[in-house]
Short mmCIF file of C-alpha atoms in Angstrom, two decimals:
data_model
loop_
_atom_site.label_atom_id
_atom_site.label_comp_id
_atom_site.label_asym_id
_atom_site.label_seq_id
_atom_site.Cartn_x
_atom_site.Cartn_y
_atom_site.Cartn_z
CA MET U 15 -65.27 -67.53 52.79
CA LYS U 16 -66.99 -67.58 49.40
CA THR U 17 -69.37 -64.62 49.08
CA TYR U 18 -72.14 -64.27 46.50
CA SER U 19 -73.65 -60.96 45.46
CA ILE U 20 -77.42 -61.22 45.02
CA ALA U 21 -79.76 -58.61 43.52
CA LEU U 22 -83.11 -58.63 45.33
CA ILE U 23 -86.15 -57.33 43.45
CA PRO U 24 -89.15 -57.87 45.76
CA GLY U 25 -91.47 -56.24 43.22
CA ASP U 26 -95.16 -55.86 43.96
CA GLY U 27 -97.75 -57.11 46.42
CA ILE U 28 -96.69 -60.22 48.32
CA GLY U 29 -93.35 -60.16 46.52
CA LYS U 30 -91.88 -58.30 49.49
CA ASP U 31 -93.37 -60.77 51.98
CA VAL U 32 -92.10 -63.93 50.30
CA THR U 33 -88.70 -62.48 49.36
CA ASP U 34 -88.04 -61.54 52.98
CA ALA U 35 -89.00 -65.06 54.04
CA ALA U 36 -86.80 -66.70 51.42
CA TRP U 37 -83.86 -64.47 52.30
CA SER U 38 -84.13 -65.46 55.97
CA VAL U 39 -83.94 -69.14 55.05
CA LEU U 40 -81.10 -68.57 52.61
CA GLN U 41 -79.04 -66.77 55.24
CA VAL U 42 -79.40 -69.69 57.65
CA ALA U 43 -78.40 -72.15 54.94
CA ALA U 44 -75.43 -70.00 53.93
CA LYS U 45 -74.12 -69.75 57.49
CA ALA U 46 -74.36 -73.51 57.94
CA GLY U 47 -72.74 -74.08 54.54
CA GLY U 48 -69.75 -71.87 55.17
CA PHE U 49 -70.48 -69.22 52.54
CA ALA U 50 -72.03 -65.77 52.57
CA LEU U 51 -74.82 -64.03 50.67
CA ASN U 52 -74.73 -60.26 50.27
CA SER U 53 -77.81 -58.52 48.92
CA THR U 54 -78.64 -55.25 47.21
CA GLU U 55 -82.35 -54.48 47.05
CA PHE U 56 -83.95 -52.65 44.14
CA PRO U 57 -87.44 -51.06 44.38
CA TRP U 58 -88.32 -51.74 40.74
CA SER U 59 -92.03 -52.44 40.57
CA CYS U 60 -95.37 -51.07 39.43
CA GLN U 61 -95.12 -48.48 42.20
CA PHE U 62 -91.74 -47.47 40.77
CA TYR U 63 -93.43 -47.20 37.36
CA LYS U 64 -96.11 -44.89 38.73
CA GLN U 65 -93.42 -42.65 40.18
CA THR U 66 -90.97 -42.66 37.27
CA GLY U 67 -92.78 -43.90 34.16
CA ARG U 68 -90.47 -46.93 33.95
CA MET U 69 -90.47 -50.37 35.55
CA MET U 70 -86.72 -50.01 36.06
CA PRO U 71 -84.17 -47.30 35.26
CA GLU U 72 -82.63 -47.03 31.79
CA ASP U 73 -79.40 -48.50 33.16
CA GLY U 74 -81.20 -51.26 35.07
CA ILE U 75 -79.82 -54.10 32.98
CA GLU U 76 -76.24 -52.88 33.32
CA THR U 77 -76.78 -52.40 37.05
CA LEU U 78 -77.81 -56.04 37.41
CA ARG U 79 -75.07 -57.44 35.21
CA SER U 80 -72.41 -57.47 37.94
CA PHE U 81 -74.43 -59.66 40.33
CA ASP U 82 -74.02 -63.41 40.72
CA ALA U 83 -77.79 -63.98 40.64
CA ILE U 84 -81.15 -62.22 40.90
CA LEU U 85 -83.91 -63.18 43.34
CA LEU U 86 -87.28 -61.74 42.38
CA GLY U 87 -90.53 -61.73 44.36
CA ALA U 88 -93.51 -60.97 42.14
CA VAL U 89 -94.32 -58.30 39.58
CA GLY U 90 -97.74 -56.95 38.66
CA TRP U 91 -100.45 -54.61 39.88
CA PRO U 92 -103.08 -54.80 37.14
CA ALA U 93 -105.47 -52.40 38.85
CA GLU U 94 -102.85 -49.66 38.50
CA VAL U 95 -100.48 -50.73 35.69
CA PRO U 96 -101.44 -52.97 32.73
CA ASP U 97 -99.78 -56.38 32.86
CA ALA U 98 -98.43 -55.86 29.36
CA VAL U 99 -96.50 -52.85 30.68
CA SER U 100 -95.11 -54.52 33.80
CA LEU U 101 -94.12 -57.72 32.00
CA HIS U 102 -92.45 -56.00 29.05
CA GLY U 103 -90.86 -53.41 31.30
CA LEU U 104 -89.07 -55.69 33.74
CA LEU U 105 -89.24 -59.48 33.47
CA LEU U 106 -88.92 -59.94 29.73
CA PRO U 107 -86.07 -57.42 29.30
CA ILE U 108 -84.07 -59.17 32.04
CA ARG U 109 -84.67 -62.62 30.58
CA LYS U 110 -83.70 -61.51 27.08
CA ALA U 111 -80.76 -59.24 27.95
CA PHE U 112 -79.09 -61.93 30.07
CA VAL U 113 -79.97 -64.73 27.61
CA GLN U 114 -81.86 -66.64 30.30
CA TYR U 115 -83.26 -68.92 27.65
CA ALA U 116 -84.09 -71.86 29.93
CA ASN U 117 -87.02 -71.42 32.30
CA ILE U 118 -87.09 -74.38 34.69
CA ARG U 119 -90.08 -75.25 36.87
CA PRO U 120 -90.24 -78.40 39.05
CA HIS U 121 -93.64 -80.00 39.66
CA ARG U 122 -94.07 -82.58 42.40
CA LEU U 123 -96.07 -82.94 45.58
CA LEU U 124 -94.30 -82.04 48.79
CA PRO U 125 -94.99 -84.40 51.73
CA GLY U 126 -98.27 -83.57 53.40
CA VAL U 127 -99.57 -81.55 50.44
CA GLN U 128 -102.68 -82.97 48.82
CA GLY U 129 -103.11 -82.25 45.13
CA PRO U 130 -106.32 -82.53 43.14
CA LEU U 131 -105.25 -85.73 41.36
CA ARG U 132 -105.21 -89.35 42.43
CA ALA U 133 -101.55 -89.55 41.42
CA GLU U 134 -99.10 -88.63 44.18
CA THR U 135 -95.69 -89.76 42.96
CA PHE U 136 -95.11 -87.63 39.87
CA ASP U 137 -91.90 -85.64 39.43
CA ILE U 138 -91.99 -83.42 36.33
CA LEU U 139 -89.38 -80.86 35.34
CA CYS U 140 -90.82 -78.42 32.79
CA ILE U 141 -88.30 -76.59 30.64
CA ARG U 142 -89.75 -73.62 28.80
CA GLU U 143 -88.02 -71.66 26.07
CA ASN U 144 -87.73 -68.24 27.62
CA THR U 145 -86.50 -65.61 25.16
CA GLU U 146 -88.26 -65.95 21.80
CA GLY U 147 -91.20 -67.85 20.29
CA GLU U 148 -94.65 -66.46 20.97
CA TYR U 149 -93.33 -63.83 23.41
CA SER U 150 -90.85 -62.26 21.02
CA GLY U 151 -92.77 -58.99 21.00
CA ALA U 152 -92.78 -58.72 17.20
CA GLY U 153 -95.89 -57.17 15.71
CA GLY U 154 -98.05 -54.12 16.01
CA ARG U 155 -101.44 -52.48 15.61
CA VAL U 156 -102.63 -50.19 12.86
CA HIS U 157 -105.80 -48.09 12.42
CA GLN U 158 -106.24 -48.17 16.19
CA GLY U 159 -109.65 -47.26 17.47
CA THR U 160 -111.33 -47.68 14.10
CA SER U 161 -113.46 -50.45 12.64
CA ASP U 162 -110.52 -51.33 10.39
CA GLU U 163 -108.10 -51.92 13.25
CA VAL U 164 -105.63 -54.78 12.77
CA ALA U 165 -103.40 -56.43 15.39
CA VAL U 166 -100.50 -58.67 14.36
CA GLU U 167 -98.40 -60.74 16.78
CA THR U 168 -95.57 -62.69 15.16
CA SER U 169 -93.95 -65.69 16.80
CA ILE U 170 -90.25 -65.98 16.06
CA PHE U 171 -88.47 -69.32 16.27
CA THR U 172 -84.79 -69.46 15.39
CA ARG U 173 -82.83 -72.61 14.75
CA ALA U 174 -80.31 -71.55 17.38
CA GLY U 175 -83.03 -70.82 19.92
CA VAL U 176 -84.97 -74.04 19.43
CA GLU U 177 -81.87 -76.21 19.28
CA ARG U 178 -80.33 -74.82 22.45
CA ILE U 179 -83.47 -75.26 24.58
CA LEU U 180 -83.99 -78.80 23.31
CA ARG U 181 -80.34 -79.66 23.88
CA PHE U 182 -80.64 -78.25 27.40
CA GLY U 183 -83.66 -80.50 27.91
CA PHE U 184 -81.80 -83.57 26.65
CA GLU U 185 -78.94 -82.89 29.08
CA GLN U 186 -81.40 -82.54 31.97
CA ALA U 187 -83.03 -85.82 30.94
CA ARG U 188 -79.67 -87.56 31.04
CA ALA U 189 -79.22 -86.36 34.62
CA ARG U 190 -82.68 -87.66 35.63
CA ARG U 191 -84.76 -90.57 34.28
CA ARG U 192 -83.73 -90.26 30.61
CA LYS U 193 -87.20 -89.42 29.29
CA LEU U 194 -87.99 -86.30 27.30
CA ALA U 195 -91.37 -85.06 26.07
CA SER U 196 -91.30 -82.39 23.37
CA VAL U 197 -94.49 -80.34 23.10
CA THR U 198 -95.78 -78.61 19.96
CA LYS U 199 -98.97 -78.15 17.93
CA SER U 200 -97.51 -79.15 14.58
CA ASN U 201 -100.79 -80.45 13.19
CA ALA U 202 -102.12 -76.87 13.20
CA GLN U 203 -98.99 -74.70 13.13
CA LYS U 204 -97.29 -76.14 10.10
CA TYR U 205 -94.27 -73.87 10.03
CA SER U 206 -92.93 -73.05 13.49
CA MET U 207 -94.05 -76.23 15.23
CA VAL U 208 -93.07 -78.58 12.39
CA PHE U 209 -89.71 -76.81 12.51
CA TRP U 210 -89.51 -77.60 16.26
CA ASP U 211 -90.44 -81.25 15.67
CA GLU U 212 -87.78 -81.63 12.98
CA ILE U 213 -85.07 -80.26 15.27
CA THR U 214 -86.25 -82.57 18.06
CA ALA U 215 -85.95 -85.58 15.76
CA ARG U 216 -82.49 -84.55 14.56
CA LEU U 217 -81.14 -83.97 18.08
CA SER U 218 -82.60 -87.22 19.39
CA ALA U 219 -80.04 -89.08 17.26
CA GLU U 220 -77.31 -87.49 19.39
CA TYR U 221 -78.97 -88.74 22.59
CA PRO U 222 -79.79 -92.41 21.92
CA ASP U 223 -79.92 -93.04 25.67
CA VAL U 224 -82.90 -90.67 26.08
CA GLU U 225 -86.43 -91.83 25.27
CA VAL U 226 -88.09 -89.06 23.25
CA THR U 227 -91.83 -88.62 22.73
CA SER U 228 -93.49 -85.76 20.84
CA TYR U 229 -96.87 -84.54 22.04
CA HIS U 230 -99.34 -81.95 20.88
CA ILE U 231 -100.06 -79.34 23.54
CA ASP U 232 -103.63 -80.51 24.10
CA ALA U 233 -102.55 -84.14 24.51
CA MET U 234 -99.84 -83.08 26.94
CA ALA U 235 -102.34 -81.11 29.03
CA ALA U 236 -104.48 -84.24 29.28
CA ARG U 237 -101.48 -86.43 30.14
CA MET U 238 -100.39 -84.11 32.96
CA VAL U 239 -103.81 -84.68 34.51
CA MET U 240 -104.39 -88.34 33.68
CA ALA U 241 -100.86 -89.79 33.91
CA PRO U 242 -98.40 -87.25 35.36
CA GLU U 243 -96.23 -90.07 36.73
CA SER U 244 -95.36 -91.02 33.13
CA LEU U 245 -93.53 -87.72 32.56
CA ASP U 246 -90.00 -86.66 33.40
CA ILE U 247 -88.59 -83.76 31.32
CA VAL U 248 -91.13 -81.69 29.39
CA VAL U 249 -89.76 -79.14 26.88
CA ALA U 250 -92.02 -76.55 25.29
CA SER U 251 -92.09 -73.16 23.62
CA ASN U 252 -92.50 -69.91 25.52
CA LEU U 253 -96.32 -69.84 25.35
CA PHE U 254 -96.96 -73.57 25.66
CA GLY U 255 -94.47 -73.85 28.51
CA ASP U 256 -96.13 -70.95 30.29
CA ILE U 257 -99.54 -72.62 30.11
CA LEU U 258 -98.33 -76.11 31.01
CA THR U 259 -96.46 -74.91 34.07
CA ASP U 260 -99.59 -73.29 35.48
CA LEU U 261 -101.26 -76.65 35.05
CA GLY U 262 -98.24 -78.19 36.75
CA ALA U 263 -98.73 -75.77 39.63
CA ALA U 264 -102.36 -76.83 39.96
CA ILE U 265 -101.57 -80.55 40.17
CA GLN U 266 -98.86 -79.96 42.78
CA GLY U 267 -101.24 -78.18 45.10
CA GLY U 268 -101.27 -74.59 43.89
CA LEU U 269 -99.11 -71.65 42.85
CA GLY U 270 -97.81 -71.26 46.40
CA PHE U 271 -95.59 -74.31 45.85
CA THR U 272 -94.25 -73.52 42.39
CA ALA U 273 -90.67 -72.35 42.04
CA SER U 274 -88.83 -71.33 38.89
CA ALA U 275 -85.40 -70.49 37.55
CA ASN U 276 -84.54 -68.36 34.53
CA ILE U 277 -81.18 -69.80 33.60
CA ASN U 278 -78.31 -68.53 31.48
CA PRO U 279 -76.62 -71.91 30.86
CA GLN U 280 -73.46 -70.25 29.51
CA ARG U 281 -73.09 -68.42 32.85
CA ASN U 282 -71.84 -65.23 31.21
CA ALA U 283 -74.63 -63.20 32.83
CA PRO U 284 -76.69 -63.58 36.02
CA SER U 285 -79.62 -65.98 36.17
CA MET U 286 -82.88 -65.02 37.87
CA PHE U 287 -84.99 -67.01 40.33
CA GLU U 288 -88.62 -66.33 41.18
CA PRO U 289 -91.79 -67.98 42.46
CA VAL U 290 -94.40 -68.52 39.75
CA HIS U 291 -97.29 -67.01 41.69
CA GLY U 292 -98.52 -63.48 41.11
CA SER U 293 -98.30 -60.46 43.36
CA ALA U 294 -101.75 -60.90 45.01
CA PRO U 295 -102.04 -57.22 46.05
CA ASP U 296 -105.19 -57.98 48.04
CA ILE U 297 -103.24 -59.93 50.66
CA ALA U 298 -99.96 -58.01 50.55
CA GLY U 299 -98.56 -57.18 53.96
CA ARG U 300 -101.12 -59.29 55.80
CA GLY U 301 -98.62 -62.03 56.62
CA ILE U 302 -100.62 -64.85 55.05
CA ALA U 303 -98.72 -65.44 51.79
CA ASN U 304 -97.16 -68.88 51.39
CA PRO U 305 -93.38 -68.37 50.99
CA ILE U 306 -92.58 -71.96 49.98
CA ALA U 307 -92.36 -71.21 46.24
CA ALA U 308 -89.95 -68.33 46.92
CA ILE U 309 -87.88 -70.44 49.30
CA TRP U 310 -87.76 -73.27 46.76
CA SER U 311 -86.66 -70.75 44.12
CA GLY U 312 -83.91 -69.64 46.49
CA ALA U 313 -82.75 -73.24 46.81
CA MET U 314 -82.60 -73.47 43.02
CA MET U 315 -80.48 -70.32 43.06
CA LEU U 316 -77.99 -71.88 45.48
CA ASP U 317 -77.82 -75.02 43.39
CA HIS U 318 -77.07 -72.93 40.30
CA LEU U 319 -74.33 -71.08 42.19
CA GLY U 320 -72.68 -74.40 43.04
CA GLU U 321 -73.87 -74.67 46.64
CA ARG U 322 -75.69 -77.94 46.05
CA ASP U 323 -75.44 -79.21 49.63
CA ALA U 324 -77.11 -76.08 50.98
CA ALA U 325 -79.80 -76.27 48.32
CA THR U 326 -80.47 -79.92 49.16
CA ARG U 327 -80.75 -79.07 52.84
CA ILE U 328 -83.32 -76.35 52.15
CA ILE U 329 -85.44 -78.74 50.09
CA ALA U 330 -85.21 -81.35 52.85
CA ALA U 331 -86.24 -78.73 55.42
CA MET U 332 -89.23 -77.72 53.29
CA GLU U 333 -90.27 -81.35 53.03
CA ALA U 334 -89.87 -81.84 56.78
CA ALA U 335 -92.03 -78.79 57.48
CA THR U 336 -94.82 -79.75 55.10
CA ALA U 337 -94.73 -83.33 56.38
CA ARG U 338 -95.67 -81.83 59.75
CA GLY U 339 -98.58 -80.01 58.11
CA ILE U 340 -96.90 -76.60 58.01
CA GLY U 341 -97.82 -74.54 54.95
CA THR U 342 -99.79 -77.30 53.26
CA LEU U 343 -103.11 -75.46 52.90
CA PRO U 344 -103.71 -71.93 51.59
CA GLY U 345 -104.27 -69.49 54.46
CA LYS U 346 -103.79 -72.11 57.17
CA ASP U 347 -100.45 -70.81 58.44
CA ARG U 348 -98.96 -67.36 58.53
CA THR U 349 -95.91 -66.51 56.44
CA GLU U 350 -93.73 -66.23 59.53
CA THR U 351 -94.96 -69.60 60.84
CA ILE U 352 -94.04 -71.38 57.62
CA THR U 353 -90.67 -69.64 57.48
CA ALA U 354 -89.91 -70.48 61.10
CA GLY U 355 -90.89 -74.12 60.54
CA ILE U 356 -88.50 -74.44 57.62
CA ILE U 357 -85.69 -72.70 59.48
CA ALA U 358 -86.23 -74.98 62.47
CA ALA U 359 -85.97 -78.04 60.24
CA LEU U 360 -82.94 -76.54 58.51
CA SER U 361 -81.20 -75.92 61.83
#
């Protein structure tokens, strides 16, 4: 029997609730699919930071390196630890160390879920550059606390980084509806974003079977609201992709339905899978968090590991559950009810 070693990082707040739910579904799918999932849980979180002064141990990256994949719940507890500390202490180091340069987030309405738009048939796959760009962490502050204080944040775009995320997007487009939208703001950012547009144009010649359209970020935001059905693959920089995928979450019914994958396409290090929603400390442990985004992320993990049939069955079970009205409205069903409904459909 094929066995996969999974690192579980529940993190903060509802991260524990939704990770437990997702793991229950994954175990059922694994048993039916004839493979096994073994987990090792790590307590790395804002609580861990308060106890140790670090979001994860110094050897955390090397500890994770031996796993087949990482399943993460949610990280953040802004009332206790600044978000800039939690993000730069855990998520970003993992993404960068394991070269998880492709952040993938699917946006579509599950059956029975009503979004805020008139459109109901959209199916968008957002691909966000995940390791450089606006989140490179280059910059600093001088003369802090004085009237002369200066803060500088430098975006870094490399030819290798931009080309590989765009090429990844083109390959995904070939596997879907052969349409790619590249998002920049090259009318205002005349160096980095013009650079991105030029690489897009050059690569498009290698993919004549893919229809390529370049959009400015503001125009893309409007299109995702007014004509989401016209979009297939959307590729954007780290910052723009981050913003657009929150908009994508809104049009698909909310953050409780939004899954994501941080992929190392070369597969020489583990990839990480996580729901997009935050840690919501105010409802942690109350059993009312929607686990669908975490379960969907788990399905993406199985697909990445090569267990496509099991992943497909989980997605179908989610759709069957929501079609029956389970988990379609925030706070309507308890976490355990949604999980049980998906497991019942899966079984």
